[in-house]
Amino acid sequence: MQSADLDLRELLSFRPDGGTMFFMGRRAIIFDAVALGLLRKELISSLGVAAARSILTRFGYAHGRMTAESLKQEFPDLFADSWTGPKLHMLQGMVRVEENRRSDGNDDQPLVQSFWYDSYEVEQHLLHLGLSEESVCWTLTGFASGYVSYWRGEKVYFIEDRCCGKGDAVCHVEGRTREQWGEALEPYLPYFESETGDEVFQNLAKALRDTEERLKKQRRQMSCLSAGAEEFGCITARSSAMRQVVELTRRIARVDSSVIVTGESGAGKERIARLIHEESARAGRPFVAVNCGALTETLLESELFGHAKGAFTGADRDKMGLIEAANGGTLFLDEIGEVSQSMQVKLLRVLQEREVRRVGENRSRQVDIRVVAATNRNLSDEVSKGNFRRDLYYRLRVIEVRVPPLRERNEDILPLARIFLEQASKRAGRKVTGFTPKAADQLLRYTWPGNVRELQNAVEHAVALCLDTRADLEDLPEELRSALPRPGIVESVRPLEEVEREYILAALRATGNNKSRTAAELNIGVATLYRKLAEYEKQGFLPH
């Protein structure tokens, strides 16, 4: 018998009334794939990803090696056939193997490389844990490693370099000996080899230390160093305007409706979209962000919907689109106002039918996503002008959240600036711990047309130029140092005399203390300016 002759109907025998079942003469049981997925989830929750991966990989390795040993004893002809292992993988319902290529391992070619489809591990990992940052076919690579190692009589390690569980269109594995892998194998060896008790605890301790360090780093980055500042899901919201936005966002997160987040460029629309996701029931699933304005129409379609192999020039393999990658989670469409009319029609279909069709394919795939869109345009005006489809607009705008510009939430400026200062200082390896009073005062006076993004860049500029432990006025960008404040009502009404004094003094600083030029810029007489400056000096606002 050869592998091509294998047929599940002939290999599987059982008593119709239950109790015992045999596969190729060995006792077998039927086990629900969902139960295995729950076991995986429990192992990860209890022991962490590294320990769970080690257990499942070695379990798969033992299964593969045992299968090979049994074949050699009972079916030597099948054992000699190199396709038997992948065929058994498929017959047992674990994965569908295609293009199983073998070589002698020379010229840097792997001994074995395969493309895997419909992996049960991918299915269960996505179901219970969402999109992963690493490959997830742990028992399958273990099985292949154990089987081929026994078949060849030497250790062969399979590594998965592409995996549908982390968003790739197909799972791809390569098998090589330890010598052939070289240093590239080192990060994967602990998953295959048994550890002593001390080694287990050492590795767990190291993993815990690394995790603790990452959490500390995130807390430092998210914390607001200003006393009294409030944090809501990594959003600094001391101002009443921003607190209202955060409260609305949290209420929205409880339902699954589509949302449009509006606001000026750089105001923090993506951070609000992330908060909606993190506060929702979808928090454990993927959050996929797409900048629609940064891609051409053709590229955007391929990125969103994916494509089939051969769909267009350069499409050398199947590719999962970002809509599919967001399945179960949230799809964030940034700059939705930049999307063309034809793409709007395709997005509308996704929202209506909850299905997506890859470029070059005839079949549709069901998707379960929540859509959050963002724009700095007035979409209502765009609808009136005929630039944006009315039906898509109302599909997206079930709820609208407006993020106020930074000039309307003055109380948030310094807390945000201090967070950005800590982040920039650590990246640059500097010990800049704060701002001088003059620098902080100018940060509060500026109107920030570029919003939070401009503030972040200004603070990074100050850290780069700072020669002391505190960033000074001279360390800020030139346009920020020389800009005059624009009087306006933000949180409360201030006396006109106070606003006038601040504006005159700011104008004086901007002209380098040139009183004649300051008077001309303010369109007042020089004598009037001198009189006001004398009053400010008496009041203590100017040095004697």
mmCIF file of C-alpha atoms in Angstrom, residues 37-329:
data_model
loop_
_atom_site.group_PDB
_atom_site.id
_atom_site.type_symbol
_atom_site.label_atom_id
_atom_site.label_comp_id
_atom_site.label_asym_id
_atom_site.label_seq_id
_atom_site.Cartn_x
_atom_site.Cartn_y
_atom_site.Cartn_z
ATOM 1 C CA GLY A 37 -9.178 25.275 21.649
ATOM 2 C CA LEU A 38 -10.454 25.804 25.178
ATOM 3 C CA LEU A 39 -7.566 23.715 26.515
ATOM 4 C CA ARG A 40 -5.134 25.941 24.600
ATOM 5 C CA LYS A 41 -6.794 29.042 26.017
ATOM 6 C CA GLU A 42 -6.617 27.643 29.570
ATOM 7 C CA LEU A 43 -2.921 26.728 29.188
ATOM 8 C CA ILE A 44 -2.087 30.209 27.938
ATOM 9 C CA SER A 45 -4.124 31.882 30.687
ATOM 10 C CA SER A 46 -2.571 29.731 33.417
ATOM 11 C CA LEU A 47 1.024 29.316 32.235
ATOM 12 C CA GLY A 48 1.629 31.985 29.617
ATOM 13 C CA VAL A 49 2.187 31.712 25.867
ATOM 14 C CA ALA A 50 5.747 30.346 26.054
ATOM 15 C CA ALA A 51 4.903 27.495 28.447
ATOM 16 C CA ALA A 52 1.687 26.622 26.581
ATOM 17 C CA ARG A 53 3.533 26.549 23.273
ATOM 18 C CA SER A 54 6.210 24.264 24.749
ATOM 19 C CA ILE A 55 3.625 21.790 26.060
ATOM 20 C CA LEU A 56 1.624 21.656 22.821
ATOM 21 C CA THR A 57 4.714 21.454 20.593
ATOM 22 C CA ARG A 58 6.177 18.527 22.560
ATOM 23 C CA PHE A 59 2.761 16.851 22.619
ATOM 24 C CA GLY A 60 2.645 17.105 18.824
ATOM 25 C CA TYR A 61 6.233 15.856 18.564
ATOM 26 C CA ALA A 62 5.423 12.767 20.650
ATOM 27 C CA HIS A 63 2.311 12.115 18.561
ATOM 28 C CA GLY A 64 4.260 12.381 15.295
ATOM 29 C CA ARG A 65 7.089 10.147 16.470
ATOM 30 C CA MET A 66 4.671 7.529 17.832
ATOM 31 C CA THR A 67 2.788 7.522 14.511
ATOM 32 C CA ALA A 68 6.015 6.946 12.586
ATOM 33 C CA GLU A 69 7.104 4.111 14.904
ATOM 34 C CA SER A 70 3.734 2.400 14.515
ATOM 35 C CA LEU A 71 3.858 2.719 10.732
ATOM 36 C CA LYS A 72 7.336 1.232 10.523
ATOM 37 C CA GLN A 73 6.239 -1.816 12.512
ATOM 38 C CA GLU A 74 2.808 -2.386 11.012
ATOM 39 C CA PHE A 75 2.975 -0.871 7.522
ATOM 40 C CA PRO A 76 6.614 -0.678 6.333
ATOM 41 C CA ASP A 77 5.583 0.196 2.765
ATOM 42 C CA LEU A 78 3.597 3.182 4.006
ATOM 43 C CA PHE A 79 6.462 4.230 6.251
ATOM 44 C CA ALA A 80 8.829 4.333 3.257
ATOM 45 C CA ASP A 81 6.466 6.615 1.315
ATOM 46 C CA SER A 82 7.429 10.219 2.063
ATOM 47 C CA TRP A 83 3.866 11.522 1.520
ATOM 48 C CA THR A 84 2.330 9.308 4.233
ATOM 49 C CA GLY A 85 2.917 11.750 7.110
ATOM 50 C CA PRO A 86 1.122 14.701 5.430
ATOM 51 C CA LYS A 87 -1.624 12.331 4.251
ATOM 52 C CA LEU A 88 -2.270 11.159 7.822
ATOM 53 C CA HIS A 89 -2.307 14.778 8.962
ATOM 54 C CA MET A 90 -5.165 15.388 6.538
ATOM 55 C CA LEU A 91 -7.058 12.151 7.187
ATOM 56 C CA GLN A 92 -7.091 12.896 10.924
ATOM 57 C CA GLY A 93 -8.740 16.268 10.201
ATOM 58 C CA MET A 94 -5.872 18.408 11.505
ATOM 59 C CA VAL A 95 -4.831 20.332 8.396
ATOM 60 C CA ARG A 96 -4.879 20.242 4.597
ATOM 61 C CA VAL A 97 -1.354 19.919 3.143
ATOM 62 C CA GLU A 98 -0.478 21.134 -0.347
ATOM 63 C CA GLU A 99 2.778 21.381 -2.287
ATOM 64 C CA ASN A 100 4.753 19.186 0.065
ATOM 65 C CA ARG A 101 8.270 19.601 -1.352
ATOM 66 C CA ARG A 102 11.313 17.565 -0.367
ATOM 67 C CA SER A 103 14.994 17.971 -1.150
ATOM 68 C CA ASP A 104 18.353 16.754 0.064
ATOM 69 C CA GLY A 105 18.833 19.978 2.036
ATOM 70 C CA ASN A 106 21.767 21.166 -0.074
ATOM 71 C CA ASP A 107 22.249 24.700 -1.380
ATOM 72 C CA ASP A 108 20.439 26.132 1.655
ATOM 73 C CA GLN A 109 17.203 24.416 0.616
ATOM 74 C CA PRO A 110 15.062 22.948 3.429
ATOM 75 C CA LEU A 111 14.630 19.200 3.661
ATOM 76 C CA VAL A 112 10.867 19.700 3.604
ATOM 77 C CA GLN A 113 8.606 22.654 2.992
ATOM 78 C CA SER A 114 4.809 22.606 2.913
ATOM 79 C CA PHE A 115 1.832 24.917 2.565
ATOM 80 C CA TRP A 116 -0.911 24.266 5.097
ATOM 81 C CA TYR A 117 -4.572 25.202 4.797
ATOM 82 C CA ASP A 118 -7.562 24.904 7.161
ATOM 83 C CA SER A 119 -5.398 24.316 10.231
ATOM 84 C CA TYR A 120 -7.558 23.405 13.215
ATOM 85 C CA GLU A 121 -5.102 25.244 15.480
ATOM 86 C CA VAL A 122 -5.494 28.486 13.530
ATOM 87 C CA GLU A 123 -9.272 28.120 13.647
ATOM 88 C CA GLN A 124 -9.344 27.572 17.414
ATOM 89 C CA HIS A 125 -6.723 30.206 18.247
ATOM 90 C CA LEU A 126 -8.659 32.850 16.302
ATOM 91 C CA LEU A 127 -11.921 31.710 17.887
ATOM 92 C CA HIS A 128 -10.756 31.844 21.500
ATOM 93 C CA LEU A 129 -7.803 34.254 21.496
ATOM 94 C CA GLY A 130 -7.993 36.372 18.350
ATOM 95 C CA LEU A 131 -5.236 37.306 15.916
ATOM 96 C CA SER A 132 -1.770 36.407 17.194
ATOM 97 C CA GLU A 133 1.563 38.169 16.849
ATOM 98 C CA GLU A 134 3.298 34.845 16.181
ATOM 99 C CA SER A 135 2.601 31.545 14.413
ATOM 100 C CA VAL A 136 0.094 29.298 16.221
ATOM 101 C CA CYS A 137 0.306 25.818 14.596
ATOM 102 C CA TRP A 138 2.241 24.407 17.536
ATOM 103 C CA THR A 139 1.058 20.783 17.699
ATOM 104 C CA LEU A 140 1.168 20.532 13.895
ATOM 105 C CA THR A 141 4.809 21.655 13.639
ATOM 106 C CA GLY A 142 5.572 19.343 16.564
ATOM 107 C CA PHE A 143 3.903 16.409 14.792
ATOM 108 C CA ALA A 144 5.819 17.082 11.567
ATOM 109 C CA SER A 145 9.100 17.381 13.494
ATOM 110 C CA GLY A 146 8.568 14.145 15.414
ATOM 111 C CA TYR A 147 7.416 12.167 12.387
ATOM 112 C CA VAL A 148 10.176 13.306 9.997
ATOM 113 C CA SER A 149 12.861 12.986 12.697
ATOM 114 C CA TYR A 150 12.023 9.305 13.178
ATOM 115 C CA TRP A 151 11.615 8.764 9.418
ATOM 116 C CA ARG A 152 15.076 10.208 8.637
ATOM 117 C CA GLY A 153 16.847 8.892 11.712
ATOM 118 C CA GLU A 154 18.053 12.364 12.744
ATOM 119 C CA LYS A 155 16.517 15.396 14.462
ATOM 120 C CA VAL A 156 14.544 17.587 12.058
ATOM 121 C CA TYR A 157 12.860 20.767 13.270
ATOM 122 C CA PHE A 158 9.869 22.348 11.536
ATOM 123 C CA ILE A 159 9.363 26.104 11.889
ATOM 124 C CA GLU A 160 6.324 27.996 10.659
ATOM 125 C CA ASP A 161 7.349 31.290 9.054
ATOM 126 C CA ARG A 162 3.886 32.207 7.752
ATOM 127 C CA CYS A 163 0.629 31.532 9.563
ATOM 128 C CA CYS A 164 -3.016 32.421 9.012
ATOM 129 C CA GLY A 165 -3.239 32.838 12.779
ATOM 130 C CA LYS A 166 -1.182 36.037 12.524
ATOM 131 C CA GLY A 167 -2.855 37.367 9.396
ATOM 132 C CA ASP A 168 -0.983 35.614 6.576
ATOM 133 C CA ALA A 169 -2.935 34.160 3.658
ATOM 134 C CA VAL A 170 -1.466 30.663 4.099
ATOM 135 C CA CYS A 171 0.528 28.671 6.648
ATOM 136 C CA HIS A 172 4.025 27.772 5.418
ATOM 137 C CA VAL A 173 6.515 25.513 7.221
ATOM 138 C CA GLU A 174 10.082 24.451 6.579
ATOM 139 C CA GLY A 175 11.917 21.470 8.045
ATOM 140 C CA ARG A 176 15.698 21.424 8.490
ATOM 141 C CA THR A 177 18.257 19.706 10.684
ATOM 142 C CA ARG A 178 19.784 21.605 13.582
ATOM 143 C CA GLU A 179 22.966 22.143 11.605
ATOM 144 C CA GLN A 180 21.050 23.495 8.621
ATOM 145 C CA TRP A 181 19.050 25.909 10.743
ATOM 146 C CA GLY A 182 22.117 27.213 12.561
ATOM 147 C CA GLU A 183 21.535 30.148 14.912
ATOM 148 C CA ALA A 184 18.041 30.719 13.502
ATOM 149 C CA LEU A 185 16.855 27.670 15.486
ATOM 150 C CA GLU A 186 17.938 28.959 18.913
ATOM 151 C CA PRO A 187 14.707 30.856 19.770
ATOM 152 C CA TYR A 188 12.626 27.742 18.924
ATOM 153 C CA LEU A 189 14.653 25.021 20.652
ATOM 154 C CA PRO A 190 13.048 25.487 24.106
ATOM 155 C CA TYR A 191 9.669 24.564 22.601
ATOM 156 C CA PHE A 192 10.966 21.194 21.373
ATOM 157 C CA GLU A 193 13.349 20.082 24.107
ATOM 158 C CA SER A 194 12.401 19.001 27.607
ATOM 159 C CA GLU A 195 13.633 21.143 30.452
ATOM 160 C CA THR A 196 14.665 20.277 33.987
ATOM 161 C CA GLY A 197 12.704 21.754 36.853
ATOM 162 C CA ASP A 198 15.312 24.458 37.386
ATOM 163 C CA GLU A 199 15.292 25.389 33.710
ATOM 164 C CA VAL A 200 11.505 25.621 33.682
ATOM 165 C CA PHE A 201 11.488 27.972 36.660
ATOM 166 C CA GLN A 202 14.370 30.032 35.259
ATOM 167 C CA ASN A 203 12.593 30.488 31.941
ATOM 168 C CA LEU A 204 9.304 31.292 33.653
ATOM 169 C CA ALA A 205 11.051 33.809 35.903
ATOM 170 C CA LYS A 206 12.685 35.445 32.904
ATOM 171 C CA ALA A 207 9.350 35.601 31.052
ATOM 172 C CA LEU A 208 7.717 37.150 34.121
ATOM 173 C CA ARG A 209 10.500 39.725 34.446
ATOM 174 C CA ASP A 210 10.192 40.646 30.765
ATOM 175 C CA THR A 211 6.426 40.955 31.069
ATOM 176 C CA GLU A 212 6.717 43.049 34.223
ATOM 177 C CA GLU A 213 9.200 45.359 32.509
ATOM 178 C CA ARG A 214 6.898 45.804 29.523
ATOM 179 C CA LEU A 215 3.987 46.601 31.831
ATOM 180 C CA LYS A 216 6.057 49.124 33.764
ATOM 181 C CA LYS A 217 7.094 50.765 30.517
ATOM 182 C CA GLN A 218 3.489 50.982 29.354
ATOM 183 C CA ARG A 219 2.377 52.417 32.688
ATOM 184 C CA ARG A 220 5.107 55.050 32.514
ATOM 185 C CA GLN A 221 4.110 55.983 29.001
ATOM 186 C CA MET A 222 0.426 56.142 29.840
ATOM 187 C CA SER A 223 0.722 57.798 33.211
ATOM 188 C CA CYS A 224 0.206 61.521 33.559
ATOM 189 C CA LEU A 225 2.916 63.028 35.715
ATOM 190 C CA SER A 226 0.909 66.152 36.535
ATOM 191 C CA ALA A 227 -0.863 65.939 39.873
ATOM 192 C CA GLY A 228 -4.598 65.735 39.514
ATOM 193 C CA ALA A 229 -4.600 64.704 35.868
ATOM 194 C CA GLU A 230 -7.031 61.976 34.953
ATOM 195 C CA GLU A 231 -6.443 58.971 32.730
ATOM 196 C CA PHE A 232 -9.176 57.163 30.805
ATOM 197 C CA GLY A 233 -7.898 54.239 28.762
ATOM 198 C CA CYS A 234 -4.598 55.985 27.923
ATOM 199 C CA ILE A 235 -6.419 59.253 27.140
ATOM 200 C CA THR A 236 -5.533 62.298 29.212
ATOM 201 C CA ALA A 237 -8.806 64.016 30.004
ATOM 202 C CA ARG A 238 -8.544 66.729 32.607
ATOM 203 C CA SER A 239 -10.627 69.208 30.612
ATOM 204 C CA SER A 240 -14.388 68.931 30.823
ATOM 205 C CA ALA A 241 -14.635 68.811 27.002
ATOM 206 C CA MET A 242 -12.461 65.708 26.821
ATOM 207 C CA ARG A 243 -14.091 64.061 29.818
ATOM 208 C CA GLN A 244 -17.435 64.335 28.047
ATOM 209 C CA VAL A 245 -15.946 62.692 24.944
ATOM 210 C CA VAL A 246 -14.501 59.832 27.002
ATOM 211 C CA GLU A 247 -17.800 59.266 28.805
ATOM 212 C CA LEU A 248 -19.671 59.173 25.491
ATOM 213 C CA THR A 249 -17.065 56.787 24.069
ATOM 214 C CA ARG A 250 -17.479 54.365 26.956
ATOM 215 C CA ARG A 251 -21.248 54.322 26.504
ATOM 216 C CA ILE A 252 -20.853 53.715 22.769
ATOM 217 C CA ALA A 253 -18.495 50.796 23.412
ATOM 218 C CA ARG A 254 -21.281 48.800 25.064
ATOM 219 C CA VAL A 255 -23.184 48.485 21.782
ATOM 220 C CA ASP A 256 -21.958 47.208 18.413
ATOM 221 C CA SER A 257 -23.084 50.104 16.213
ATOM 222 C CA SER A 258 -20.885 51.736 13.576
ATOM 223 C CA VAL A 259 -19.249 54.982 14.672
ATOM 224 C CA ILE A 260 -17.750 58.006 12.930
ATOM 225 C CA VAL A 261 -15.100 59.910 14.868
ATOM 226 C CA THR A 262 -14.663 63.469 13.600
ATOM 227 C CA GLY A 263 -12.140 66.131 14.450
ATOM 228 C CA GLU A 264 -9.160 68.040 13.171
ATOM 229 C CA SER A 265 -6.041 66.248 11.997
ATOM 230 C CA GLY A 266 -3.848 65.191 14.907
ATOM 231 C CA ALA A 267 -6.574 65.597 17.542
ATOM 232 C CA GLY A 268 -6.466 61.932 18.637
ATOM 233 C CA LYS A 269 -9.246 60.266 16.653
ATOM 234 C CA GLU A 270 -7.456 56.899 16.472
ATOM 235 C CA ARG A 271 -6.963 56.896 20.245
ATOM 236 C CA ILE A 272 -10.727 57.320 20.672
ATOM 237 C CA ALA A 273 -11.347 54.476 18.206
ATOM 238 C CA ARG A 274 -8.996 52.245 20.205
ATOM 239 C CA LEU A 275 -10.805 53.144 23.421
ATOM 240 C CA ILE A 276 -14.119 52.097 21.824
ATOM 241 C CA HIS A 277 -12.523 48.739 20.973
ATOM 242 C CA GLU A 278 -10.817 48.259 24.345
ATOM 243 C CA GLU A 279 -13.995 49.011 26.318
ATOM 244 C CA SER A 280 -16.162 46.735 24.142
ATOM 245 C CA ALA A 281 -16.884 43.008 24.199
ATOM 246 C CA ARG A 282 -14.481 42.709 21.246
ATOM 247 C CA ALA A 283 -11.471 43.805 23.306
ATOM 248 C CA GLY A 284 -9.783 40.398 23.089
ATOM 249 C CA ARG A 285 -9.996 40.321 19.300
ATOM 250 C CA PRO A 286 -8.008 42.257 16.650
ATOM 251 C CA PHE A 287 -8.030 46.032 16.225
ATOM 252 C CA VAL A 288 -7.000 46.683 12.614
ATOM 253 C CA ALA A 289 -6.323 50.277 11.521
ATOM 254 C CA VAL A 290 -6.233 51.356 7.869
ATOM 255 C CA ASN A 291 -5.230 54.824 6.646
ATOM 256 C CA CYS A 292 -7.482 55.118 3.586
ATOM 257 C CA GLY A 293 -5.894 58.386 2.499
ATOM 258 C CA ALA A 294 -2.381 56.935 2.275
ATOM 259 C CA LEU A 295 -3.161 54.258 -0.342
ATOM 260 C CA THR A 296 -4.149 54.378 -3.991
ATOM 261 C CA GLU A 297 -7.553 52.935 -4.868
ATOM 262 C CA THR A 298 -6.118 49.716 -6.345
ATOM 263 C CA LEU A 299 -3.776 49.141 -3.425
ATOM 264 C CA LEU A 300 -6.482 49.989 -0.893
ATOM 265 C CA GLU A 301 -8.817 47.391 -2.417
ATOM 266 C CA SER A 302 -6.128 44.711 -2.248
ATOM 267 C CA GLU A 303 -5.225 45.634 1.319
ATOM 268 C CA LEU A 304 -8.825 45.686 2.541
ATOM 269 C CA PHE A 305 -10.292 42.748 0.640
ATOM 270 C CA GLY A 306 -7.208 40.597 -0.007
ATOM 271 C CA HIS A 307 -6.569 38.841 -3.295
ATOM 272 C CA ALA A 308 -6.253 35.419 -4.871
ATOM 273 C CA LYS A 309 -3.047 34.163 -6.411
ATOM 274 C CA GLY A 310 -2.772 35.442 -9.999
ATOM 275 C CA ALA A 311 -5.473 38.108 -9.555
ATOM 276 C CA PHE A 312 -3.077 40.717 -10.940
ATOM 277 C CA THR A 313 0.588 41.149 -11.814
ATOM 278 C CA GLY A 314 2.691 40.459 -8.743
ATOM 279 C CA ALA A 315 -0.019 38.499 -6.894
ATOM 280 C CA ASP A 316 2.165 35.401 -6.448
ATOM 281 C CA ARG A 317 0.155 34.001 -3.536
ATOM 282 C CA ASP A 318 -3.193 34.248 -1.816
ATOM 283 C CA LYS A 319 -3.431 37.114 0.639
ATOM 284 C CA MET A 320 -5.912 37.700 3.424
ATOM 285 C CA GLY A 321 -7.315 41.234 3.478
ATOM 286 C CA LEU A 322 -7.419 43.487 6.517
ATOM 287 C CA ILE A 323 -11.208 43.144 6.763
ATOM 288 C CA GLU A 324 -10.796 39.379 7.216
ATOM 289 C CA ALA A 325 -7.907 39.949 9.618
ATOM 290 C CA ALA A 326 -10.233 42.063 11.778
ATOM 291 C CA ASN A 327 -12.833 39.276 11.962
ATOM 292 C CA GLY A 328 -14.361 39.232 15.424
ATOM 293 C CA GLY A 329 -12.790 42.585 16.255
#
